[in-house]
Amino acid sequence: MSYEVVSAYTLLVGDVQGGPPTVSVHTTADDAWRALDREVRERCGMRPRPRRRTNEEAATRFANAWRAGDPESRFWNITVHRLPVPMPEIARSAGGYATPSRT
């Protein structure tokens, strides 16, 4: 059995005084950065960003500015995970791929 490696991105945003943290899983880095921007805007009472590509550096600066307001209790983190997914060899014959029989 062979393996294919896929990436998953987890976002963790929290405020110790604001209840349990928000945790979400994303399939792309862009989705994770967009979610960080959206979560911080929501926590600050700001309106959502227009639908355009979120810049990683801008989202980082924005989240760090939010955290700086109360650095002892606010936190955020985006982590990438590399997950090996087993890929079974299906219908493989000695000479290559087998063709399905027609009955």
PDB file of N, CA and C in Angstrom:
ATOM      1  N   MET A   1       0.860  -1.167   0.000  1.00  0.00           N
ATOM      2  CA  MET A   1       0.000   0.000   0.000  1.00  0.00           C
ATOM      3  C   MET A   1       0.907   1.231   0.000  1.00  0.00           C
ATOM      4  N   SER A   2       0.608   2.165  -0.862  1.00  0.00           N
ATOM      5  CA  SER A   2       1.362   3.407  -0.902  1.00  0.00           C
ATOM      6  C   SER A   2       0.600   4.492  -0.125  1.00  0.00           C
ATOM      7  N   TYR A   3       1.307   5.562   0.162  1.00  0.00           N
ATOM      8  CA  TYR A   3       0.719   6.668   0.918  1.00  0.00           C
ATOM      9  C   TYR A   3       0.855   7.963   0.144  1.00  0.00           C
ATOM     10  N   GLU A   4      -0.142   8.796   0.285  1.00  0.00           N
ATOM     11  CA  GLU A   4      -0.092  10.147  -0.255  1.00  0.00           C
ATOM     12  C   GLU A   4      -0.178  11.088   0.936  1.00  0.00           C
ATOM     13  N   VAL A   5       0.621  12.137   0.931  1.00  0.00           N
ATOM     14  CA  VAL A   5       0.621  13.080   2.043  1.00  0.00           C
ATOM     15  C   VAL A   5      -0.268  14.266   1.687  1.00  0.00           C
ATOM     16  N   VAL A   6      -1.198  14.569   2.579  1.00  0.00           N
ATOM     17  CA  VAL A   6      -2.073  15.719   2.391  1.00  0.00           C
ATOM     18  C   VAL A   6      -1.840  16.691   3.547  1.00  0.00           C
ATOM     19  N   SER A   7      -2.144  17.938   3.337  1.00  0.00           N
ATOM     20  CA  SER A   7      -1.970  18.956   4.370  1.00  0.00           C
ATOM     21  C   SER A   7      -3.318  19.359   4.945  1.00  0.00           C
ATOM     22  N   ALA A   8      -3.311  19.615   6.236  1.00  0.00           N
ATOM     23  CA  ALA A   8      -4.472  20.173   6.916  1.00  0.00           C
ATOM     24  C   ALA A   8      -3.952  21.287   7.821  1.00  0.00           C
ATOM     25  N   TYR A   9      -4.722  22.334   7.948  1.00  0.00           N
ATOM     26  CA  TYR A   9      -4.321  23.495   8.739  1.00  0.00           C
ATOM     27  C   TYR A   9      -5.320  23.686   9.869  1.00  0.00           C
ATOM     28  N   THR A  10      -4.829  23.765  11.099  1.00  0.00           N
ATOM     29  CA  THR A  10      -5.719  24.019  12.226  1.00  0.00           C
ATOM     30  C   THR A  10      -5.522  25.457  12.697  1.00  0.00           C
ATOM     31  N   LEU A  11      -6.625  26.079  13.019  1.00  0.00           N
ATOM     32  CA  LEU A  11      -6.632  27.443  13.549  1.00  0.00           C
ATOM     33  C   LEU A  11      -7.185  27.387  14.965  1.00  0.00           C
ATOM     34  N   LEU A  12      -6.462  27.988  15.884  1.00  0.00           N
ATOM     35  CA  LEU A  12      -6.874  28.079  17.274  1.00  0.00           C
ATOM     36  C   LEU A  12      -6.866  29.553  17.657  1.00  0.00           C
ATOM     37  N   VAL A  13      -8.006  30.063  18.102  1.00  0.00           N
ATOM     38  CA  VAL A  13      -8.134  31.463  18.522  1.00  0.00           C
ATOM     39  C   VAL A  13      -8.887  31.470  19.840  1.00  0.00           C
ATOM     40  N   GLY A  14      -8.349  32.188  20.820  1.00  0.00           N
ATOM     41  CA  GLY A  14      -9.029  32.205  22.099  1.00  0.00           C
ATOM     42  C   GLY A  14      -8.720  33.417  22.935  1.00  0.00           C
ATOM     43  N   ASP A  15      -9.555  33.575  23.930  1.00  0.00           N
ATOM     44  CA  ASP A  15      -9.428  34.631  24.925  1.00  0.00           C
ATOM     45  C   ASP A  15      -9.825  33.972  26.237  1.00  0.00           C
ATOM     46  N   VAL A  16      -8.885  33.864  27.159  1.00  0.00           N
ATOM     47  CA  VAL A  16      -9.119  33.148  28.409  1.00  0.00           C
ATOM     48  C   VAL A  16     -10.381  33.659  29.101  1.00  0.00           C
ATOM     49  N   GLN A  17     -10.636  34.947  29.022  1.00  0.00           N
ATOM     50  CA  GLN A  17     -11.795  35.532  29.686  1.00  0.00           C
ATOM     51  C   GLN A  17     -13.060  35.439  28.831  1.00  0.00           C
ATOM     52  N   GLY A  18     -12.914  35.025  27.566  1.00  0.00           N
ATOM     53  CA  GLY A  18     -14.056  34.997  26.662  1.00  0.00           C
ATOM     54  C   GLY A  18     -14.672  33.635  26.439  1.00  0.00           C
ATOM     55  N   GLY A  19     -14.328  32.655  27.253  1.00  0.00           N
ATOM     56  CA  GLY A  19     -14.900  31.328  27.093  1.00  0.00           C
ATOM     57  C   GLY A  19     -13.962  30.405  26.348  1.00  0.00           C
ATOM     58  N   PRO A  20     -14.503  29.279  25.879  1.00  0.00           N
ATOM     59  CA  PRO A  20     -13.649  28.287  25.215  1.00  0.00           C
ATOM     60  C   PRO A  20     -13.094  28.815  23.883  1.00  0.00           C
ATOM     61  N   PRO A  21     -11.914  28.341  23.498  1.00  0.00           N
ATOM     62  CA  PRO A  21     -11.322  28.790  22.236  1.00  0.00           C
ATOM     63  C   PRO A  21     -12.073  28.240  21.029  1.00  0.00           C
ATOM     64  N   THR A  22     -11.873  28.888  19.897  1.00  0.00           N
ATOM     65  CA  THR A  22     -12.418  28.433  18.628  1.00  0.00           C
ATOM     66  C   THR A  22     -11.341  27.618  17.931  1.00  0.00           C
ATOM     67  N   VAL A  23     -11.691  26.424  17.491  1.00  0.00           N
ATOM     68  CA  VAL A  23     -10.771  25.561  16.755  1.00  0.00           C
ATOM     69  C   VAL A  23     -11.443  25.191  15.442  1.00  0.00           C
ATOM     70  N   SER A  24     -10.711  25.340  14.345  1.00  0.00           N
ATOM     71  CA  SER A  24     -11.249  24.952  13.044  1.00  0.00           C
ATOM     72  C   SER A  24     -10.148  24.309  12.223  1.00  0.00           C
ATOM     73  N   VAL A  25     -10.545  23.476  11.271  1.00  0.00           N
ATOM     74  CA  VAL A  25      -9.611  22.769  10.392  1.00  0.00           C
ATOM     75  C   VAL A  25      -9.874  23.210   8.964  1.00  0.00           C
ATOM     76  N   HIS A  26      -8.800  23.461   8.216  1.00  0.00           N
ATOM     77  CA  HIS A  26      -8.912  23.985   6.857  1.00  0.00           C
ATOM     78  C   HIS A  26      -8.052  23.170   5.899  1.00  0.00           C
ATOM     79  N   THR A  27      -8.470  23.115   4.652  1.00  0.00           N
ATOM     80  CA  THR A  27      -7.743  22.327   3.657  1.00  0.00           C
ATOM     81  C   THR A  27      -6.616  23.104   2.995  1.00  0.00           C
ATOM     82  N   THR A  28      -6.651  24.429   3.049  1.00  0.00           N
ATOM     83  CA  THR A  28      -5.584  25.232   2.456  1.00  0.00           C
ATOM     84  C   THR A  28      -5.130  26.296   3.450  1.00  0.00           C
ATOM     85  N   ALA A  29      -3.902  26.767   3.256  1.00  0.00           N
ATOM     86  CA  ALA A  29      -3.374  27.831   4.100  1.00  0.00           C
ATOM     87  C   ALA A  29      -4.187  29.111   3.913  1.00  0.00           C
ATOM     88  N   ASP A  30      -4.567  29.400   2.669  1.00  0.00           N
ATOM     89  CA  ASP A  30      -5.373  30.609   2.410  1.00  0.00           C
ATOM     90  C   ASP A  30      -6.678  30.586   3.197  1.00  0.00           C
ATOM     91  N   ASP A  31      -7.337  29.424   3.258  1.00  0.00           N
ATOM     92  CA  ASP A  31      -8.574  29.308   4.031  1.00  0.00           C
ATOM     93  C   ASP A  31      -8.326  29.569   5.512  1.00  0.00           C
ATOM     94  N   ALA A  32      -7.202  29.065   6.030  1.00  0.00           N
ATOM     95  CA  ALA A  32      -6.888  29.263   7.447  1.00  0.00           C
ATOM     96  C   ALA A  32      -6.629  30.731   7.751  1.00  0.00           C
ATOM     97  N   TRP A  33      -5.878  31.420   6.887  1.00  0.00           N
ATOM     98  CA  TRP A  33      -5.602  32.851   7.112  1.00  0.00           C
ATOM     99  C   TRP A  33      -6.879  33.675   6.997  1.00  0.00           C
ATOM    100  N   ARG A  34      -7.748  33.317   6.048  1.00  0.00           N
ATOM    101  CA  ARG A  34      -9.032  34.012   5.915  1.00  0.00           C
ATOM    102  C   ARG A  34      -9.876  33.816   7.169  1.00  0.00           C
ATOM    103  N   ALA A  35      -9.867  32.587   7.697  1.00  0.00           N
ATOM    104  CA  ALA A  35     -10.643  32.292   8.906  1.00  0.00           C
ATOM    105  C   ALA A  35     -10.095  33.062  10.110  1.00  0.00           C
ATOM    106  N   LEU A  36      -8.774  33.201  10.198  1.00  0.00           N
ATOM    107  CA  LEU A  36      -8.179  33.987  11.279  1.00  0.00           C
ATOM    108  C   LEU A  36      -8.638  35.446  11.188  1.00  0.00           C
ATOM    109  N   ASP A  37      -8.561  36.004  10.001  1.00  0.00           N
ATOM    110  CA  ASP A  37      -8.995  37.391   9.799  1.00  0.00           C
ATOM    111  C   ASP A  37     -10.464  37.549  10.193  1.00  0.00           C
ATOM    112  N   ARG A  38     -11.309  36.625   9.738  1.00  0.00           N
ATOM    113  CA  ARG A  38     -12.744  36.674  10.028  1.00  0.00           C
ATOM    114  C   ARG A  38     -13.011  36.552  11.530  1.00  0.00           C
ATOM    115  N   GLU A  39     -12.307  35.632  12.198  1.00  0.00           N
ATOM    116  CA  GLU A  39     -12.513  35.414  13.641  1.00  0.00           C
ATOM    117  C   GLU A  39     -12.101  36.634  14.456  1.00  0.00           C
ATOM    118  N   VAL A  40     -10.955  37.220  14.138  1.00  0.00           N
ATOM    119  CA  VAL A  40     -10.503  38.397  14.883  1.00  0.00           C
ATOM    120  C   VAL A  40     -11.446  39.572  14.631  1.00  0.00           C
ATOM    121  N   ARG A  41     -11.888  39.754  13.397  1.00  0.00           N
ATOM    122  CA  ARG A  41     -12.836  40.835  13.107  1.00  0.00           C
ATOM    123  C   ARG A  41     -14.131  40.657  13.898  1.00  0.00           C
ATOM    124  N   GLU A  42     -14.598  39.418  13.985  1.00  0.00           N
ATOM    125  CA  GLU A  42     -15.821  39.149  14.740  1.00  0.00           C
ATOM    126  C   GLU A  42     -15.625  39.460  16.224  1.00  0.00           C
ATOM    127  N   ARG A  43     -14.488  39.073  16.777  1.00  0.00           N
ATOM    128  CA  ARG A  43     -14.209  39.317  18.192  1.00  0.00           C
ATOM    129  C   ARG A  43     -14.043  40.810  18.493  1.00  0.00           C
ATOM    130  N   CYS A  44     -13.634  41.581  17.481  1.00  0.00           N
ATOM    131  CA  CYS A  44     -13.464  43.031  17.661  1.00  0.00           C
ATOM    132  C   CYS A  44     -14.726  43.814  17.311  1.00  0.00           C
ATOM    133  N   GLY A  45     -15.759  43.136  16.858  1.00  0.00           N
ATOM    134  CA  GLY A  45     -16.984  43.820  16.469  1.00  0.00           C
ATOM    135  C   GLY A  45     -16.864  44.560  15.153  1.00  0.00           C
ATOM    136  N   MET A  46     -15.929  44.145  14.309  1.00  0.00           N
ATOM    137  CA  MET A  46     -15.728  44.792  13.006  1.00  0.00           C
ATOM    138  C   MET A  46     -16.525  44.063  11.929  1.00  0.00           C
ATOM    139  N   ARG A  47     -16.782  44.755  10.859  1.00  0.00           N
ATOM    140  CA  ARG A  47     -17.486  44.116   9.752  1.00  0.00           C
ATOM    141  C   ARG A  47     -16.522  43.207   8.988  1.00  0.00           C
ATOM    142  N   PRO A  48     -17.050  42.195   8.304  1.00  0.00           N
ATOM    143  CA  PRO A  48     -16.192  41.260   7.562  1.00  0.00           C
ATOM    144  C   PRO A  48     -15.418  41.954   6.451  1.00  0.00           C
ATOM    145  N   ARG A  49     -14.268  41.416   6.137  1.00  0.00           N
ATOM    146  CA  ARG A  49     -13.445  41.928   5.042  1.00  0.00           C
ATOM    147  C   ARG A  49     -14.142  41.588   3.722  1.00  0.00           C
ATOM    148  N   PRO A  50     -14.055  42.472   2.740  1.00  0.00           N
ATOM    149  CA  PRO A  50     -14.631  42.155   1.422  1.00  0.00           C
ATOM    150  C   PRO A  50     -14.023  40.869   0.866  1.00  0.00           C
ATOM    151  N   ARG A  51     -14.756  40.190   0.026  1.00  0.00           N
ATOM    152  CA  ARG A  51     -14.283  38.915  -0.541  1.00  0.00           C
ATOM    153  C   ARG A  51     -13.115  39.151  -1.492  1.00  0.00           C
ATOM    154  N   ARG A  52     -11.960  39.076  -0.942  1.00  0.00           N
ATOM    155  CA  ARG A  52     -10.747  39.124  -1.739  1.00  0.00           C
ATOM    156  C   ARG A  52      -9.718  38.270  -1.022  1.00  0.00           C
ATOM    157  N   ARG A  53      -8.643  38.012  -1.672  1.00  0.00           N
ATOM    158  CA  ARG A  53      -7.620  37.153  -1.086  1.00  0.00           C
ATOM    159  C   ARG A  53      -7.043  37.821   0.164  1.00  0.00           C
ATOM    160  N   THR A  54      -6.999  37.068   1.260  1.00  0.00           N
ATOM    161  CA  THR A  54      -6.438  37.567   2.497  1.00  0.00           C
ATOM    162  C   THR A  54      -4.933  37.365   2.469  1.00  0.00           C
ATOM    163  N   ASN A  55      -4.209  38.394   2.774  1.00  0.00           N
ATOM    164  CA  ASN A  55      -2.765  38.362   2.791  1.00  0.00           C
ATOM    165  C   ASN A  55      -2.295  37.796   4.133  1.00  0.00           C
ATOM    166  N   GLU A  56      -1.402  36.809   4.102  1.00  0.00           N
ATOM    167  CA  GLU A  56      -0.905  36.180   5.325  1.00  0.00           C
ATOM    168  C   GLU A  56      -0.258  37.197   6.269  1.00  0.00           C
ATOM    169  N   GLU A  57       0.551  38.092   5.713  1.00  0.00           N
ATOM    170  CA  GLU A  57       1.223  39.091   6.550  1.00  0.00           C
ATOM    171  C   GLU A  57       0.225  40.050   7.183  1.00  0.00           C
ATOM    172  N   ALA A  58      -0.771  40.485   6.420  1.00  0.00           N
ATOM    173  CA  ALA A  58      -1.777  41.408   6.952  1.00  0.00           C
ATOM    174  C   ALA A  58      -2.609  40.736   8.048  1.00  0.00           C
ATOM    175  N   ALA A  59      -2.986  39.469   7.833  1.00  0.00           N
ATOM    176  CA  ALA A  59      -3.759  38.739   8.846  1.00  0.00           C
ATOM    177  C   ALA A  59      -2.934  38.555  10.117  1.00  0.00           C
ATOM    178  N   THR A  60      -1.638  38.297   9.960  1.00  0.00           N
ATOM    179  CA  THR A  60      -0.752  38.129  11.111  1.00  0.00           C
ATOM    180  C   THR A  60      -0.646  39.438  11.900  1.00  0.00           C
ATOM    181  N   ARG A  61      -0.429  40.546  11.199  1.00  0.00           N
ATOM    182  CA  ARG A  61      -0.343  41.846  11.881  1.00  0.00           C
ATOM    183  C   ARG A  61      -1.644  42.170  12.610  1.00  0.00           C
ATOM    184  N   PHE A  62      -2.759  41.905  11.951  1.00  0.00           N
ATOM    185  CA  PHE A  62      -4.070  42.189  12.530  1.00  0.00           C
ATOM    186  C   PHE A  62      -4.306  41.339  13.784  1.00  0.00           C
ATOM    187  N   ALA A  63      -4.013  40.035  13.704  1.00  0.00           N
ATOM    188  CA  ALA A  63      -4.204  39.140  14.850  1.00  0.00           C
ATOM    189  C   ALA A  63      -3.246  39.494  15.986  1.00  0.00           C
ATOM    190  N   ASN A  64      -2.023  39.867  15.652  1.00  0.00           N
ATOM    191  CA  ASN A  64      -1.068  40.269  16.693  1.00  0.00           C
ATOM    192  C   ASN A  64      -1.497  41.563  17.373  1.00  0.00           C
ATOM    193  N   ALA A  65      -2.073  42.479  16.620  1.00  0.00           N
ATOM    194  CA  ALA A  65      -2.579  43.722  17.206  1.00  0.00           C
ATOM    195  C   ALA A  65      -3.734  43.420  18.160  1.00  0.00           C
ATOM    196  N   TRP A  66      -4.627  42.501  17.773  1.00  0.00           N
ATOM    197  CA  TRP A  66      -5.731  42.092  18.645  1.00  0.00           C
ATOM    198  C   TRP A  66      -5.177  41.468  19.922  1.00  0.00           C
ATOM    199  N   ARG A  67      -4.205  40.581  19.779  1.00  0.00           N
ATOM    200  CA  ARG A  67      -3.605  39.909  20.938  1.00  0.00           C
ATOM    201  C   ARG A  67      -2.890  40.909  21.851  1.00  0.00           C
ATOM    202  N   ALA A  68      -2.262  41.932  21.278  1.00  0.00           N
ATOM    203  CA  ALA A  68      -1.528  42.920  22.067  1.00  0.00           C
ATOM    204  C   ALA A  68      -2.438  43.688  23.025  1.00  0.00           C
ATOM    205  N   GLY A  69      -3.737  43.730  22.734  1.00  0.00           N
ATOM    206  CA  GLY A  69      -4.692  44.404  23.628  1.00  0.00           C
ATOM    207  C   GLY A  69      -4.791  43.728  24.983  1.00  0.00           C
ATOM    208  N   ASP A  70      -4.496  42.434  25.066  1.00  0.00           N
ATOM    209  CA  ASP A  70      -4.507  41.682  26.325  1.00  0.00           C
ATOM    210  C   ASP A  70      -3.654  40.426  26.139  1.00  0.00           C
ATOM    211  N   PRO A  71      -2.331  40.601  26.085  1.00  0.00           N
ATOM    212  CA  PRO A  71      -1.451  39.483  25.736  1.00  0.00           C
ATOM    213  C   PRO A  71      -1.434  38.338  26.750  1.00  0.00           C
ATOM    214  N   GLU A  72      -1.882  38.564  27.953  1.00  0.00           N
ATOM    215  CA  GLU A  72      -1.895  37.496  28.959  1.00  0.00           C
ATOM    216  C   GLU A  72      -3.053  36.527  28.763  1.00  0.00           C
ATOM    217  N   SER A  73      -4.106  36.955  28.076  1.00  0.00           N
ATOM    218  CA  SER A  73      -5.265  36.064  27.945  1.00  0.00           C
ATOM    219  C   SER A  73      -5.672  35.763  26.504  1.00  0.00           C
ATOM    220  N   ARG A  74      -5.188  36.522  25.534  1.00  0.00           N
ATOM    221  CA  ARG A  74      -5.561  36.280  24.132  1.00  0.00           C
ATOM    222  C   ARG A  74      -4.471  35.487  23.418  1.00  0.00           C
ATOM    223  N   PHE A  75      -4.891  34.587  22.538  1.00  0.00           N
ATOM    224  CA  PHE A  75      -3.933  33.780  21.799  1.00  0.00           C
ATOM    225  C   PHE A  75      -4.512  33.348  20.464  1.00  0.00           C
ATOM    226  N   TRP A  76      -3.616  33.040  19.531  1.00  0.00           N
ATOM    227  CA  TRP A  76      -4.011  32.484  18.237  1.00  0.00           C
ATOM    228  C   TRP A  76      -2.842  31.663  17.710  1.00  0.00           C
ATOM    229  N   ASN A  77      -3.163  30.676  16.848  1.00  0.00           N
ATOM    230  CA  ASN A  77      -2.133  29.823  16.280  1.00  0.00           C
ATOM    231  C   ASN A  77      -2.684  29.137  15.034  1.00  0.00           C
ATOM    232  N   ILE A  78      -1.883  29.101  13.986  1.00  0.00           N
ATOM    233  CA  ILE A  78      -2.190  28.296  12.804  1.00  0.00           C
ATOM    234  C   ILE A  78      -1.074  27.268  12.685  1.00  0.00           C
ATOM    235  N   THR A  79      -1.443  26.004  12.610  1.00  0.00           N
ATOM    236  CA  THR A  79      -0.476  24.917  12.514  1.00  0.00           C
ATOM    237  C   THR A  79      -0.781  24.072  11.291  1.00  0.00           C
ATOM    238  N   VAL A  80       0.259  23.723  10.554  1.00  0.00           N
ATOM    239  CA  VAL A  80       0.090  22.836   9.408  1.00  0.00           C
ATOM    240  C   VAL A  80       0.388  21.410   9.862  1.00  0.00           C
ATOM    241  N   HIS A  81      -0.421  20.481   9.384  1.00  0.00           N
ATOM    242  CA  HIS A  81      -0.253  19.062   9.683  1.00  0.00           C
ATOM    243  C   HIS A  81      -0.081  18.322   8.363  1.00  0.00           C
ATOM    244  N   ARG A  82       0.890  17.449   8.286  1.00  0.00           N
ATOM    245  CA  ARG A  82       1.103  16.591   7.117  1.00  0.00           C
ATOM    246  C   ARG A  82       0.565  15.211   7.478  1.00  0.00           C
ATOM    247  N   LEU A  83      -0.475  14.807   6.802  1.00  0.00           N
ATOM    248  CA  LEU A  83      -1.153  13.560   7.139  1.00  0.00           C
ATOM    249  C   LEU A  83      -0.954  12.516   6.045  1.00  0.00           C
ATOM    250  N   PRO A  84      -0.354  11.373   6.369  1.00  0.00           N
ATOM    251  CA  PRO A  84      -0.224  10.312   5.373  1.00  0.00           C
ATOM    252  C   PRO A  84      -1.569   9.593   5.214  1.00  0.00           C
ATOM    253  N   VAL A  85      -2.034   9.506   3.995  1.00  0.00           N
ATOM    254  CA  VAL A  85      -3.299   8.844   3.700  1.00  0.00           C
ATOM    255  C   VAL A  85      -2.990   7.596   2.882  1.00  0.00           C
ATOM    256  N   PRO A  86      -3.402   6.422   3.360  1.00  0.00           N
ATOM    257  CA  PRO A  86      -3.117   5.203   2.598  1.00  0.00           C
ATOM    258  C   PRO A  86      -3.890   5.186   1.281  1.00  0.00           C
ATOM    259  N   MET A  87      -3.191   4.813   0.227  1.00  0.00           N
ATOM    260  CA  MET A  87      -3.800   4.726  -1.097  1.00  0.00           C
ATOM    261  C   MET A  87      -3.670   3.274  -1.565  1.00  0.00           C
ATOM    262  N   PRO A  88      -4.738   2.494  -1.501  1.00  0.00           N
ATOM    263  CA  PRO A  88      -4.655   1.087  -1.900  1.00  0.00           C
ATOM    264  C   PRO A  88      -4.450   0.944  -3.402  1.00  0.00           C
ATOM    265  N   GLU A  89      -3.756  -0.099  -3.769  1.00  0.00           N
ATOM    266  CA  GLU A  89      -3.577  -0.404  -5.185  1.00  0.00           C
ATOM    267  C   GLU A  89      -4.771  -1.249  -5.595  1.00  0.00           C
ATOM    268  N   ILE A  90      -5.599  -0.705  -6.434  1.00  0.00           N
ATOM    269  CA  ILE A  90      -6.846  -1.356  -6.822  1.00  0.00           C
ATOM    270  C   ILE A  90      -6.718  -1.918  -8.226  1.00  0.00           C
ATOM    271  N   ALA A  91      -7.114  -3.168  -8.389  1.00  0.00           N
ATOM    272  CA  ALA A  91      -7.188  -3.820  -9.705  1.00  0.00           C
ATOM    273  C   ALA A  91      -5.869  -3.760 -10.460  1.00  0.00           C
ATOM    274  N   ARG A  92      -4.775  -3.993  -9.778  1.00  0.00           N
ATOM    275  CA  ARG A  92      -3.459  -3.972 -10.420  1.00  0.00           C
ATOM    276  C   ARG A  92      -3.061  -5.391 -10.778  1.00  0.00           C
ATOM    277  N   SER A  93      -2.604  -5.601 -11.984  1.00  0.00           N
ATOM    278  CA  SER A  93      -2.132  -6.918 -12.405  1.00  0.00           C
ATOM    279  C   SER A  93      -0.624  -6.864 -12.617  1.00  0.00           C
ATOM    280  N   ALA A  94       0.015  -7.998 -12.865  1.00  0.00           N
ATOM    281  CA  ALA A  94       1.462  -8.050 -13.033  1.00  0.00           C
ATOM    282  C   ALA A  94       1.937  -7.219 -14.222  1.00  0.00           C
ATOM    283  N   GLY A  95       1.157  -7.130 -15.273  1.00  0.00           N
ATOM    284  CA  GLY A  95       1.549  -6.399 -16.456  1.00  0.00           C
ATOM    285  C   GLY A  95       1.072  -4.962 -16.486  1.00  0.00           C
ATOM    286  N   GLY A  96       0.549  -4.494 -15.423  1.00  0.00           N
ATOM    287  CA  GLY A  96       0.032  -3.121 -15.405  1.00  0.00           C
ATOM    288  C   GLY A  96      -1.366  -3.135 -14.813  1.00  0.00           C
ATOM    289  N   TYR A  97      -2.139  -2.175 -15.158  1.00  0.00           N
ATOM    290  CA  TYR A  97      -3.503  -2.098 -14.636  1.00  0.00           C
ATOM    291  C   TYR A  97      -4.403  -3.053 -15.395  1.00  0.00           C
ATOM    292  N   ALA A  98      -5.221  -3.757 -14.655  1.00  0.00           N
ATOM    293  CA  ALA A  98      -6.170  -4.682 -15.257  1.00  0.00           C
ATOM    294  C   ALA A  98      -7.355  -3.920 -15.800  1.00  0.00           C
ATOM    295  N   THR A  99      -7.896  -4.400 -16.863  1.00  0.00           N
ATOM    296  CA  THR A  99      -9.105  -3.790 -17.405  1.00  0.00           C
ATOM    297  C   THR A  99     -10.305  -4.543 -16.856  1.00  0.00           C
ATOM    298  N   PRO A 100     -11.381  -3.865 -16.573  1.00  0.00           N
ATOM    299  CA  PRO A 100     -12.568  -4.547 -16.043  1.00  0.00           C
ATOM    300  C   PRO A 100     -13.131  -5.511 -17.074  1.00  0.00           C
ATOM    301  N   SER A 101     -13.617  -6.635 -16.592  1.00  0.00           N
ATOM    302  CA  SER A 101     -14.210  -7.608 -17.509  1.00  0.00           C
ATOM    303  C   SER A 101     -15.611  -7.153 -17.895  1.00  0.00           C
ATOM    304  N   ARG A 102     -15.984  -7.488 -19.092  1.00  0.00           N
ATOM    305  CA  ARG A 102     -17.331  -7.115 -19.568  1.00  0.00           C
ATOM    306  C   ARG A 102     -18.151  -8.382 -19.647  1.00  0.00           C
ATOM    307  N   THR A 103     -19.208  -8.439 -18.906  1.00  0.00           N
ATOM    308  CA  THR A 103     -20.065  -9.625 -18.927  1.00  0.00           C
ATOM    309  C   THR A 103     -21.432  -9.305 -19.421  1.00  0.00           C
TER     310      THR A 103
END
